[in-house]
C-alpha atoms as a PDB file:
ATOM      1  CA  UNK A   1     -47.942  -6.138 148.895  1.00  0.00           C
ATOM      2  CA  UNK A   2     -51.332  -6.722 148.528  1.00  0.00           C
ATOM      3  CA  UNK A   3     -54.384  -5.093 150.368  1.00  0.00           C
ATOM      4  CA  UNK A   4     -57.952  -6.267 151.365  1.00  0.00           C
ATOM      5  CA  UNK A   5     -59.550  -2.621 151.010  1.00  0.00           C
ATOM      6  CA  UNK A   6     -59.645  -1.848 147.238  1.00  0.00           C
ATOM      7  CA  UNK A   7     -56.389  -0.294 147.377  1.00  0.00           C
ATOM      8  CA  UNK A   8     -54.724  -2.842 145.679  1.00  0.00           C
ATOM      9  CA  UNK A   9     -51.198  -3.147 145.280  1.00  0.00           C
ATOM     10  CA  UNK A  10     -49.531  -0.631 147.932  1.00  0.00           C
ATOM     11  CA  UNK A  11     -46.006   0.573 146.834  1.00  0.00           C
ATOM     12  CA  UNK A  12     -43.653   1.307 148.936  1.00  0.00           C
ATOM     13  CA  UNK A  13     -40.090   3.117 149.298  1.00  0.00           C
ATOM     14  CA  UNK A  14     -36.899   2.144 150.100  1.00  0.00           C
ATOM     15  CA  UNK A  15     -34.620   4.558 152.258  1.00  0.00           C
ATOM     16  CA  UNK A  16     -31.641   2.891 154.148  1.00  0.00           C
ATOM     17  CA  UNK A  17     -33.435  -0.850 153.938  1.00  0.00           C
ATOM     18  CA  UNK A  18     -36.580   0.641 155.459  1.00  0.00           C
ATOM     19  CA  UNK A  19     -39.552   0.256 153.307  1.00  0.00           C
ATOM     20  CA  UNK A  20     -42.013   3.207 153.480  1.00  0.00           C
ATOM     21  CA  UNK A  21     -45.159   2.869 152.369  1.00  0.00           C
ATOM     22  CA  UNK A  22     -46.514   5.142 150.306  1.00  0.00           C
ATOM     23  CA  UNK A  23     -50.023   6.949 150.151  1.00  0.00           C
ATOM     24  CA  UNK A  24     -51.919  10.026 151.564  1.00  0.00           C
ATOM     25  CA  UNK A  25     -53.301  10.413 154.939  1.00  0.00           C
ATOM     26  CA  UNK A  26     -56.930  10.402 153.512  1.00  0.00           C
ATOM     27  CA  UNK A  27     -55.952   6.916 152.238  1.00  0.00           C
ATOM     28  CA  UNK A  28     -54.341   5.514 154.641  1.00  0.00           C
ATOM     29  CA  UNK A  29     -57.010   6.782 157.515  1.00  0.00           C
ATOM     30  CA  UNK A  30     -59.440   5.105 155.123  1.00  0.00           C
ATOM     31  CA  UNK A  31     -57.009   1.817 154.660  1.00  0.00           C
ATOM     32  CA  UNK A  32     -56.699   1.870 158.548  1.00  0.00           C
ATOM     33  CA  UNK A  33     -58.733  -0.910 160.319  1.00  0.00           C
ATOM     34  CA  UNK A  34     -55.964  -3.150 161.629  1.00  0.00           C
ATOM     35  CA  UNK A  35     -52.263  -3.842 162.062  1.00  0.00           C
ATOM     36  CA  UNK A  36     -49.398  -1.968 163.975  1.00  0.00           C
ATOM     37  CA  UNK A  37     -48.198   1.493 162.266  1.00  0.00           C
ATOM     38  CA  UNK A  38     -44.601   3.021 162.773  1.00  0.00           C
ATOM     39  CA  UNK A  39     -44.032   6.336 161.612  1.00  0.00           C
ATOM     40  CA  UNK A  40     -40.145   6.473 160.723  1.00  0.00           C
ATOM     41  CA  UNK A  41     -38.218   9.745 160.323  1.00  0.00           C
ATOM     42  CA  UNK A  42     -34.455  10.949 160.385  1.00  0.00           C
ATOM     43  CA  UNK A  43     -33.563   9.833 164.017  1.00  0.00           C
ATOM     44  CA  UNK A  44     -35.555   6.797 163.714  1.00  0.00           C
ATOM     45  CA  UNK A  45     -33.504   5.366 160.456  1.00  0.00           C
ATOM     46  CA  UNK A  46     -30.140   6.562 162.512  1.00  0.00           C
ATOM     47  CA  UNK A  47     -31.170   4.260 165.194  1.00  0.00           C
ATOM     48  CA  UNK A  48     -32.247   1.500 163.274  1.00  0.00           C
ATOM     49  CA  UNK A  49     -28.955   1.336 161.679  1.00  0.00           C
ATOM     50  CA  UNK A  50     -27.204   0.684 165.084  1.00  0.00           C
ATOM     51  CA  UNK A  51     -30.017  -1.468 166.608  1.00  0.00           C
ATOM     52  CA  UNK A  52     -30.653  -5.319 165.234  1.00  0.00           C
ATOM     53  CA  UNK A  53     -33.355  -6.110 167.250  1.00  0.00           C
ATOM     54  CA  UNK A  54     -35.304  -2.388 166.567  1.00  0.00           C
ATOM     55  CA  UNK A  55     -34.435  -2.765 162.679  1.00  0.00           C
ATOM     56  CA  UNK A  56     -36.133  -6.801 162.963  1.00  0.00           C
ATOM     57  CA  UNK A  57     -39.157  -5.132 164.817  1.00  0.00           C
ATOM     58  CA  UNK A  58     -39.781  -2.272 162.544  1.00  0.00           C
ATOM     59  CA  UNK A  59     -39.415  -5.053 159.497  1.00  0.00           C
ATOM     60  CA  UNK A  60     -42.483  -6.366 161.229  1.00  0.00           C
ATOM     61  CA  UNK A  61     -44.567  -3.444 161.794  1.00  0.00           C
ATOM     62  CA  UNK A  62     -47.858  -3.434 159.409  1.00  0.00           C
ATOM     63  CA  UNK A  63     -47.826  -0.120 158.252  1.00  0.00           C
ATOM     64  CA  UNK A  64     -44.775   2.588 158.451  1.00  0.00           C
ATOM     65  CA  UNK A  65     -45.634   6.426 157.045  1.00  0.00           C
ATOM     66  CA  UNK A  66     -43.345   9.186 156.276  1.00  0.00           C
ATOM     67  CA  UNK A  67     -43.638  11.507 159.837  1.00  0.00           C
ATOM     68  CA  UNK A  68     -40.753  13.640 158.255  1.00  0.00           C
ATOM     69  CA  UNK A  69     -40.320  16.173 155.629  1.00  0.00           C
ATOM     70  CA  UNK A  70     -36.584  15.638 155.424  1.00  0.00           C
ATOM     71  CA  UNK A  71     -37.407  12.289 154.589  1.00  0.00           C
ATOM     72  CA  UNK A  72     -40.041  13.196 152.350  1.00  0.00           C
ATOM     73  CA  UNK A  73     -37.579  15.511 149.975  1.00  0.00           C
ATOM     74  CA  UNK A  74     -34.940  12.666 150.833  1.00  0.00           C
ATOM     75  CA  UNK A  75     -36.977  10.304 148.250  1.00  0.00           C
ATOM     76  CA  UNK A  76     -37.546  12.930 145.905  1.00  0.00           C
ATOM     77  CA  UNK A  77     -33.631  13.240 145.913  1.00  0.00           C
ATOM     78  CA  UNK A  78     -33.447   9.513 145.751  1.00  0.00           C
ATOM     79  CA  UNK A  79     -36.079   9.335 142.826  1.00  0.00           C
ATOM     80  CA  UNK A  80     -38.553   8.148 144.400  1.00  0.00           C
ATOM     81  CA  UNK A  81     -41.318  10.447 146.091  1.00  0.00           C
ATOM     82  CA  UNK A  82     -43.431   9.931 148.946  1.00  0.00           C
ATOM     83  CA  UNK A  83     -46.888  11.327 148.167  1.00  0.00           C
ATOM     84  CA  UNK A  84     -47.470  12.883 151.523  1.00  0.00           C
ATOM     85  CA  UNK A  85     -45.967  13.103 155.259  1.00  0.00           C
ATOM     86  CA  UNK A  86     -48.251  11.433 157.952  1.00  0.00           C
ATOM     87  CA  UNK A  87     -46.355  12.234 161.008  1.00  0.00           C
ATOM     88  CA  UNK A  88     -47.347  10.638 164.452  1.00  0.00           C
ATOM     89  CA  UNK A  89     -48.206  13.795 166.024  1.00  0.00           C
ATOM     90  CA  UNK A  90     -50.772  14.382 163.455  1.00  0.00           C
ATOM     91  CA  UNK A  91     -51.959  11.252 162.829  1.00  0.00           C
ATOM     92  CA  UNK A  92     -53.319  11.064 166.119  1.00  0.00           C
ATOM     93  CA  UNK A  93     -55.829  13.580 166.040  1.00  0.00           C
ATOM     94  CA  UNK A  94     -56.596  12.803 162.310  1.00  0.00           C
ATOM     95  CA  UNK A  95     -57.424   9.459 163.415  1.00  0.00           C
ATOM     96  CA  UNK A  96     -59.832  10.761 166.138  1.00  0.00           C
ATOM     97  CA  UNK A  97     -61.422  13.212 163.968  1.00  0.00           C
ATOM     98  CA  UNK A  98     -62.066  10.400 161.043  1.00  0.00           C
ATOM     99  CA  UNK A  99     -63.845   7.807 163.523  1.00  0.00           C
ATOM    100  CA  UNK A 100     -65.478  10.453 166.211  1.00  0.00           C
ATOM    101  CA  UNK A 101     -68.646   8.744 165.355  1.00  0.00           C
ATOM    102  CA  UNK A 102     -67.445   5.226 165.064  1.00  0.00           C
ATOM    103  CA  UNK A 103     -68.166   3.573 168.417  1.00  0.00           C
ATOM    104  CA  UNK A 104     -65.858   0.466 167.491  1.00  0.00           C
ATOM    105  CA  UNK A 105     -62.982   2.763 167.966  1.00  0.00           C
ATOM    106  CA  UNK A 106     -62.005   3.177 171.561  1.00  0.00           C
ATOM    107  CA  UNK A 107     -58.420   4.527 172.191  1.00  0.00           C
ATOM    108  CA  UNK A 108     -56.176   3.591 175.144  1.00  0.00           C
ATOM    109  CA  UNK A 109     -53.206   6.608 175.580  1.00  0.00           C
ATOM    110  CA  UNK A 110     -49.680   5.137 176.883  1.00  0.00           C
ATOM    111  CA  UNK A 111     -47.434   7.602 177.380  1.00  0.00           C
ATOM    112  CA  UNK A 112     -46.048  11.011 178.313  1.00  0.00           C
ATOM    113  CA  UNK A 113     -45.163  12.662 182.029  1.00  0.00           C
ATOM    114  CA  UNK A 114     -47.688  12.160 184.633  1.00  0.00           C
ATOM    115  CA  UNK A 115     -51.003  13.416 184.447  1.00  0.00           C
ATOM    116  CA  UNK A 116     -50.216  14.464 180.905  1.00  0.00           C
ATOM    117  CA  UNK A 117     -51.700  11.530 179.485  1.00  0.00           C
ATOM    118  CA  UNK A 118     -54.999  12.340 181.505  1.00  0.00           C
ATOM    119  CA  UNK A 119     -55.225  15.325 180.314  1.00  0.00           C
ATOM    120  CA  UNK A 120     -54.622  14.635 176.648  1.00  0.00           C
ATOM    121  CA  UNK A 121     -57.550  11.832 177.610  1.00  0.00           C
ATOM    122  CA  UNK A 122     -60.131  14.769 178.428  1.00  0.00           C
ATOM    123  CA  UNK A 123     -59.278  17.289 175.590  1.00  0.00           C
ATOM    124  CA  UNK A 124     -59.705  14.711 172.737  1.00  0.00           C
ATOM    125  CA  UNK A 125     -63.040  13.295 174.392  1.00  0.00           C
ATOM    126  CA  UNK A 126     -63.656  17.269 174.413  1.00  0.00           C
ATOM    127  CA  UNK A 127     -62.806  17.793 170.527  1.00  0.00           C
ATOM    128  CA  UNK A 128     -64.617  14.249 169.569  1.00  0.00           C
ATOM    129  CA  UNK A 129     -68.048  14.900 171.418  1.00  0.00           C
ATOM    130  CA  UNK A 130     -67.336  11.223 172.789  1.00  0.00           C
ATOM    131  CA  UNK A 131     -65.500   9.399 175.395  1.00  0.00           C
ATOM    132  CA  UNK A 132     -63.316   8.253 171.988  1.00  0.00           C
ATOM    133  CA  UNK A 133     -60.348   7.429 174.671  1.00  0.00           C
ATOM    134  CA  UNK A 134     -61.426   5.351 177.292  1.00  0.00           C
ATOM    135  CA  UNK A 135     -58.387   4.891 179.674  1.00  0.00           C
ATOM    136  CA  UNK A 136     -54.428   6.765 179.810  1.00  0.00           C
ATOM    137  CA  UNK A 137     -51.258   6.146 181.666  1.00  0.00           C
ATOM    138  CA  UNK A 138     -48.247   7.465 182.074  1.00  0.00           C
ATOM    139  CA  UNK A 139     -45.775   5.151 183.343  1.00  0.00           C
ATOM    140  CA  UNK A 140     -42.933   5.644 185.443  1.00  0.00           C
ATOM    141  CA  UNK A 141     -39.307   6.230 183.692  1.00  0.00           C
ATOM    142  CA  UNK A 142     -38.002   2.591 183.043  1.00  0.00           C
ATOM    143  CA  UNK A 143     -41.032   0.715 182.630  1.00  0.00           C
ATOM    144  CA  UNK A 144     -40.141  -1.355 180.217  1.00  0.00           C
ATOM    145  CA  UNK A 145     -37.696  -2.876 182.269  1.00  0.00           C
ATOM    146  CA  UNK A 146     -40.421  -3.591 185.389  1.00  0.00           C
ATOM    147  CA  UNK A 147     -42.491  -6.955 184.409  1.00  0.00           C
ATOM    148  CA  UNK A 148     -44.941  -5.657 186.948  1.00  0.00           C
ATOM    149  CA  UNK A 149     -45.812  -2.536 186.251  1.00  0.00           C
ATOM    150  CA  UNK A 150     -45.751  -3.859 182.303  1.00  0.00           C
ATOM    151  CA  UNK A 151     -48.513  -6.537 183.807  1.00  0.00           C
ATOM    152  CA  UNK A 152     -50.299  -3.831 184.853  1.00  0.00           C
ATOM    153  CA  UNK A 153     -50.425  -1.790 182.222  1.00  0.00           C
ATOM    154  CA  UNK A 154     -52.041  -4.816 179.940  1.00  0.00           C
ATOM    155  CA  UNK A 155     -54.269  -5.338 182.785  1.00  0.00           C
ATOM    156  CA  UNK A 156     -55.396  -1.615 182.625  1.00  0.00           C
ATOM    157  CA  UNK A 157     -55.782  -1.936 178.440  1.00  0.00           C
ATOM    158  CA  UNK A 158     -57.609  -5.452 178.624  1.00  0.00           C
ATOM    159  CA  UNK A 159     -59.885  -3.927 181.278  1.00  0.00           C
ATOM    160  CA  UNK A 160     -60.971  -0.486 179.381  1.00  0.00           C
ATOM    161  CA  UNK A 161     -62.230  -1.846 176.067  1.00  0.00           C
ATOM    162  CA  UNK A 162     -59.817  -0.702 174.263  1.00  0.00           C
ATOM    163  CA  UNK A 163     -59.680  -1.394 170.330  1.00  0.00           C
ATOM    164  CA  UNK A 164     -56.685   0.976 169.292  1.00  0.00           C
ATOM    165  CA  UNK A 165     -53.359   2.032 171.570  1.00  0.00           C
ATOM    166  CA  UNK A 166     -51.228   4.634 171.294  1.00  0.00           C
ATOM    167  CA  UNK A 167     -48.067   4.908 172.706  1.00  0.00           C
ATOM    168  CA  UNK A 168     -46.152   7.570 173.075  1.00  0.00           C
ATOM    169  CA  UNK A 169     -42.726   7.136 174.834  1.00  0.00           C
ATOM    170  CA  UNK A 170     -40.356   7.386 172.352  1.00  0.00           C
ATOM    171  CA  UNK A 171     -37.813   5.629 169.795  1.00  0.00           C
ATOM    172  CA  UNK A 172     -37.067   2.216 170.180  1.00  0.00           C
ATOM    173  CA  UNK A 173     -38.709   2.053 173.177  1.00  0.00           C
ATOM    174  CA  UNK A 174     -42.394   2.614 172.292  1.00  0.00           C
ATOM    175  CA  UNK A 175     -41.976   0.245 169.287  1.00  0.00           C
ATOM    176  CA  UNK A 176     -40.387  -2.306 171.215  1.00  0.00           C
ATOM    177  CA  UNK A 177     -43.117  -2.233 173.786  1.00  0.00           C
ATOM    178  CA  UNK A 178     -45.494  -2.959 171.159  1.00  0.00           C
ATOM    179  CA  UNK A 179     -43.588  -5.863 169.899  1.00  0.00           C
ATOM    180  CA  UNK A 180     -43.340  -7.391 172.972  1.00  0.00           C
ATOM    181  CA  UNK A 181     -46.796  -6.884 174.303  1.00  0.00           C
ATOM    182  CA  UNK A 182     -49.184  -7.057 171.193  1.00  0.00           C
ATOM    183  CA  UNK A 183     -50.234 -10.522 171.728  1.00  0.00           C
ATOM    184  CA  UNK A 184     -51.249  -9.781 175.359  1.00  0.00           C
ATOM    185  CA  UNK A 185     -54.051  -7.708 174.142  1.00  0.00           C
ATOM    186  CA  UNK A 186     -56.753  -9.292 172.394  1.00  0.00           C
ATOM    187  CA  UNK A 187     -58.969  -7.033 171.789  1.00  0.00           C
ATOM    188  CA  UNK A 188     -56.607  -4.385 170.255  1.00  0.00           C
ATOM    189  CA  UNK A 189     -57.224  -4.211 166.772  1.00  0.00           C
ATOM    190  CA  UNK A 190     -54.650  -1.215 166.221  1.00  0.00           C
ATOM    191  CA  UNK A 191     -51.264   0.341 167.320  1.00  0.00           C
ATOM    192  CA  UNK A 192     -50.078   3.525 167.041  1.00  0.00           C
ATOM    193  CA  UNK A 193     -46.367   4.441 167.742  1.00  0.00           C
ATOM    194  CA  UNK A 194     -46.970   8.193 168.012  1.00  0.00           C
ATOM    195  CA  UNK A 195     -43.963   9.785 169.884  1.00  0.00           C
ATOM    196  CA  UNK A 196     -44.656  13.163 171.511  1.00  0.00           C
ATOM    197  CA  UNK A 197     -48.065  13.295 169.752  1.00  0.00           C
ATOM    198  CA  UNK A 198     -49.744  12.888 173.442  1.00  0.00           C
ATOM    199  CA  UNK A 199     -48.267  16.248 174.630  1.00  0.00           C
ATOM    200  CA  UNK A 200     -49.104  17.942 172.182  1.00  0.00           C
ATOM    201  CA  UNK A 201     -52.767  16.791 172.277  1.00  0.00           C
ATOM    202  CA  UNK A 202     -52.328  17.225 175.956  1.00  0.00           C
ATOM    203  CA  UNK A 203     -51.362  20.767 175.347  1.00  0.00           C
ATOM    204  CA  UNK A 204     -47.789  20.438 177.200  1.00  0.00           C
ATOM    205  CA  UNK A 205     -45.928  20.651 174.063  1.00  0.00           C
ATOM    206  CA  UNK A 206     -47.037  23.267 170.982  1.00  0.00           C
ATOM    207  CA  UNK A 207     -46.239  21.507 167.907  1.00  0.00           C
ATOM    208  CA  UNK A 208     -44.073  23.977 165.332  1.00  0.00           C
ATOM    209  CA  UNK A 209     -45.986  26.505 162.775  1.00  0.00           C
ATOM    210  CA  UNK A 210     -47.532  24.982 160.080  1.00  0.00           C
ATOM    211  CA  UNK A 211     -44.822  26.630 157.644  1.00  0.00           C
ATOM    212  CA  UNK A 212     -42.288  25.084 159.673  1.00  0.00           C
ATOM    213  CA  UNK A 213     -43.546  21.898 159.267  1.00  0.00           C
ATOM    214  CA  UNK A 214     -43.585  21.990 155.532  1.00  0.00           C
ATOM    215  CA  UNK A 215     -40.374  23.548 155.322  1.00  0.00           C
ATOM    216  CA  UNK A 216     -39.046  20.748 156.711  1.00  0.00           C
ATOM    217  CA  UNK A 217     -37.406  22.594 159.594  1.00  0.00           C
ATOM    218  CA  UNK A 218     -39.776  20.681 161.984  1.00  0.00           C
ATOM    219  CA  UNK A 219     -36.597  19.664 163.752  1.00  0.00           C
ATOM    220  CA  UNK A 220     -35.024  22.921 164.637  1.00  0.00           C
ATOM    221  CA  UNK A 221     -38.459  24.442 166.089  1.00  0.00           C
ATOM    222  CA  UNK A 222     -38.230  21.064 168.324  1.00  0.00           C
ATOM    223  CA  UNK A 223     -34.540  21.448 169.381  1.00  0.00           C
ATOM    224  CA  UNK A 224     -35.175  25.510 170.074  1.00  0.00           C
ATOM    225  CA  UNK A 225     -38.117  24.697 172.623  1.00  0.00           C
ATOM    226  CA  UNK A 226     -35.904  21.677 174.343  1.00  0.00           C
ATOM    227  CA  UNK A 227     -32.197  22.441 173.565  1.00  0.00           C
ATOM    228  CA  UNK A 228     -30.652  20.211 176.425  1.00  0.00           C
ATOM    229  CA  UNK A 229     -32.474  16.954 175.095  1.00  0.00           C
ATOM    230  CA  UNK A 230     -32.761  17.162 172.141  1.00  0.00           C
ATOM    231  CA  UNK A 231     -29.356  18.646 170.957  1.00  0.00           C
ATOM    232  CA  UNK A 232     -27.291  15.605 170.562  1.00  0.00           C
ATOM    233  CA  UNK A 233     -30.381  13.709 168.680  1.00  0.00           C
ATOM    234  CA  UNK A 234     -30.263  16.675 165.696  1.00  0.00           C
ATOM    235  CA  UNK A 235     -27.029  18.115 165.922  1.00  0.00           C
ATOM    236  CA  UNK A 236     -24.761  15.506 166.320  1.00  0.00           C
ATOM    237  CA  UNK A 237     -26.548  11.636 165.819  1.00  0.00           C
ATOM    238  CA  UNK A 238     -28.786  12.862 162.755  1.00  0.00           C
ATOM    239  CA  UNK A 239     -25.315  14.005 160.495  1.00  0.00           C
ATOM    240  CA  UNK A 240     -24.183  10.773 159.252  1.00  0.00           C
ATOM    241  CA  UNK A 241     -27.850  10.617 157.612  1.00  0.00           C
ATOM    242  CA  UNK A 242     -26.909  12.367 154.557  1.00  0.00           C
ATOM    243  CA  UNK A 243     -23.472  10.760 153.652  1.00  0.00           C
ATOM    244  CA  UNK A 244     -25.875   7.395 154.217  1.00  0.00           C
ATOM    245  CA  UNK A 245     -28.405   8.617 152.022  1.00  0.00           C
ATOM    246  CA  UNK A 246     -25.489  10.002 148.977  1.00  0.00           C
ATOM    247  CA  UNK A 247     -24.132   6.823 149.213  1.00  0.00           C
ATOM    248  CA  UNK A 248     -27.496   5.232 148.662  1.00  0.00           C
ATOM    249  CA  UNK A 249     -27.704   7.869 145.383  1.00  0.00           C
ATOM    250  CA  UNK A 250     -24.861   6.265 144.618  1.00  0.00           C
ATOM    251  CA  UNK A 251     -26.113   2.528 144.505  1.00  0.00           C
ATOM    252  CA  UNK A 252     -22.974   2.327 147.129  1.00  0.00           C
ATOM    253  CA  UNK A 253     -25.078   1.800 150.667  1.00  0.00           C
ATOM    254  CA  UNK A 254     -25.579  -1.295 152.091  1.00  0.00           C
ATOM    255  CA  UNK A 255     -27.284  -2.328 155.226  1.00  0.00           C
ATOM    256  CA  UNK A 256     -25.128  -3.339 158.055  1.00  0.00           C
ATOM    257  CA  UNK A 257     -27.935  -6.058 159.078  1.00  0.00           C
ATOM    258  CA  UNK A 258     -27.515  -7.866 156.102  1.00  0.00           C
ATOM    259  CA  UNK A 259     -25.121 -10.484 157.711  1.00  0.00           C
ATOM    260  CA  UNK A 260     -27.388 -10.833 160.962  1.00  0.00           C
ATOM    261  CA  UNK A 261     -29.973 -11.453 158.528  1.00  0.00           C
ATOM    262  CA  UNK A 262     -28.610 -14.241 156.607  1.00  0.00           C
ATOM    263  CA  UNK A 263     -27.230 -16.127 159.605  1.00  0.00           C
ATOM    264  CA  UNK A 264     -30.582 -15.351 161.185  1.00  0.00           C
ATOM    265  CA  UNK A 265     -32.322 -17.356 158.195  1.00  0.00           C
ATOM    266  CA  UNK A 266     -29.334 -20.033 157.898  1.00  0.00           C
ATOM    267  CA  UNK A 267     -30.278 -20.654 161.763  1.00  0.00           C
ATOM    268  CA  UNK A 268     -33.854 -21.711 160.509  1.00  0.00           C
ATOM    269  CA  UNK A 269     -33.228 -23.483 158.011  1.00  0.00           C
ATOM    270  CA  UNK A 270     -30.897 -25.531 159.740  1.00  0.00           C
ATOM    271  CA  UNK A 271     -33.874 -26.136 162.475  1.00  0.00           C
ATOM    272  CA  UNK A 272     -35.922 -27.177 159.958  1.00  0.00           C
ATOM    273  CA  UNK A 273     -33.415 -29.301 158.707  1.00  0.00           C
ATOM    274  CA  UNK A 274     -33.247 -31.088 161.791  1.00  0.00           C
ATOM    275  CA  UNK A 275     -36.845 -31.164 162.058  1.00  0.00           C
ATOM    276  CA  UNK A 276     -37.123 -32.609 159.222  1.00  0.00           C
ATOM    277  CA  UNK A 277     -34.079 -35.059 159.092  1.00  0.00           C
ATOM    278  CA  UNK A 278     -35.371 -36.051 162.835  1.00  0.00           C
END
């Protein structure tokens, strides 16, 4: 993969049929001027193995960045390191803090409970010395599912200027928003799929010790501070992730899209078969 900042050619790791791409934050914040960015970790690539349709919209996703440190000594166990973990929660302010005097870049927030969103809104303005965020919602639980409220939520983007959105309601969901919706907003130049990074900039959530982080026990610090949702996700959904990951050491893992794939591409073929025999 080639890329039009100087960079050129941008490799990128494999874990469980994801590609990763791999650089440091300072590049990539540099790199950053368009495209949609996903920021895979454990529970994500546990997902993804279950979901077709998350798994085809991740493979479309512009950028994905390592926002785990499991994942991170993962590839160093698999051979092949990841320079550096850009998590969503910290890629958010990072971002901010890079372009806090760039005027092009005016940030939409999606996400979080009600009135947390507004509140992240006025503490990064605080930190940036700008209005850098120009509009935030929090939308009501099921969302997604409500083609109005969805209409008015791209009404709301459209109308504050917007050039980069952040959304922040969780895996698949916030990805699959994205997806879906992208196109309706034309003068969005960037996505962000940044999980709980809004509370945290909000202040409603305190992210884990920075010791934590790097120890790569991120996860436990998460599932201590919200035990009743979060227990199933680490205690019970994440454990296959290592036998997937040995087997994958062991040249013996293979991804359970593969079929969907190949029919998928058989399917267009065929249509341009037709097309073509028509």
């Amino acid at each position: 993969m080639e890329l039009g900042n100087g960079f050129g050619a941008l490799r990128e790791i494999k874990i469980l049929g994801i590609s990763i791409h791999n650089f440091s934050k300072q590049e990539f914040l540099e790199l950053l001027d368009s495209g949609v960015v996903f920021t895979p970790n454990v529970d994500h690539l546990i997902k993804l193995e279950r979901d077709f349709d998350f798994y085809r919209v991740y493979q479309e996703a512009d950028y994905r960045v390592c926002d785990s440190k499991i994942l991170y000594y993962v590839s160093r166990f698999l051979g092949v390191p990841i320079r550096e973990k850009i998590s969503g929660s910290e890629l958010l302010p990072d971002f901010c803090q890079h372009h806090k005097d760039n005027e092009d870049i005016r940030i939409f927030l999606l996400g979080a409970r009600e009135g947390v969103a507004y509140r992240a809104q006025q503490r990064m303005n605080a930190k940036a010395g700008r209005d850098i965020v120009v509009g935030a919602y929090s939308p009501s639980f099921g969302f997604e599912r409500d083609e109005t409220e969805c209409a008015e939520i791209i009404d709301m983007i459209n109308r504050s200027g917007a050039t980069v959105l952040a959304v922040g309601v969780g895996a698949p969901k916030q990805e699959k928003w994205i997806a879906k919706y992208k196109h309706q907003l034309p003068n969005v130049r960037i996505f962000l799929a940044i999980g709980a990074a809004i509370d945290f900039e909000a202040g409603y959530k305190q992210r884990s010790p920075r010791w934590i982080s790097e120890a790569g026990l991120e996860w436990l610090h998460r599932l201590l501070s919200e035990p009743r949702r979060l227990w199933r996700r680490y205690l019970i959904e994440g454990l296959p992730f290592f036998w997937l990951v040995l087997k994958q050491k062991l040249n013996l893992y293979r991804s359970p899209h593969l079929s969907a794939l190949s029919h998928q591409a058989y399917k267009s073929q065929e249509k341009i078969a037709q097309k073509v025999g028509g």
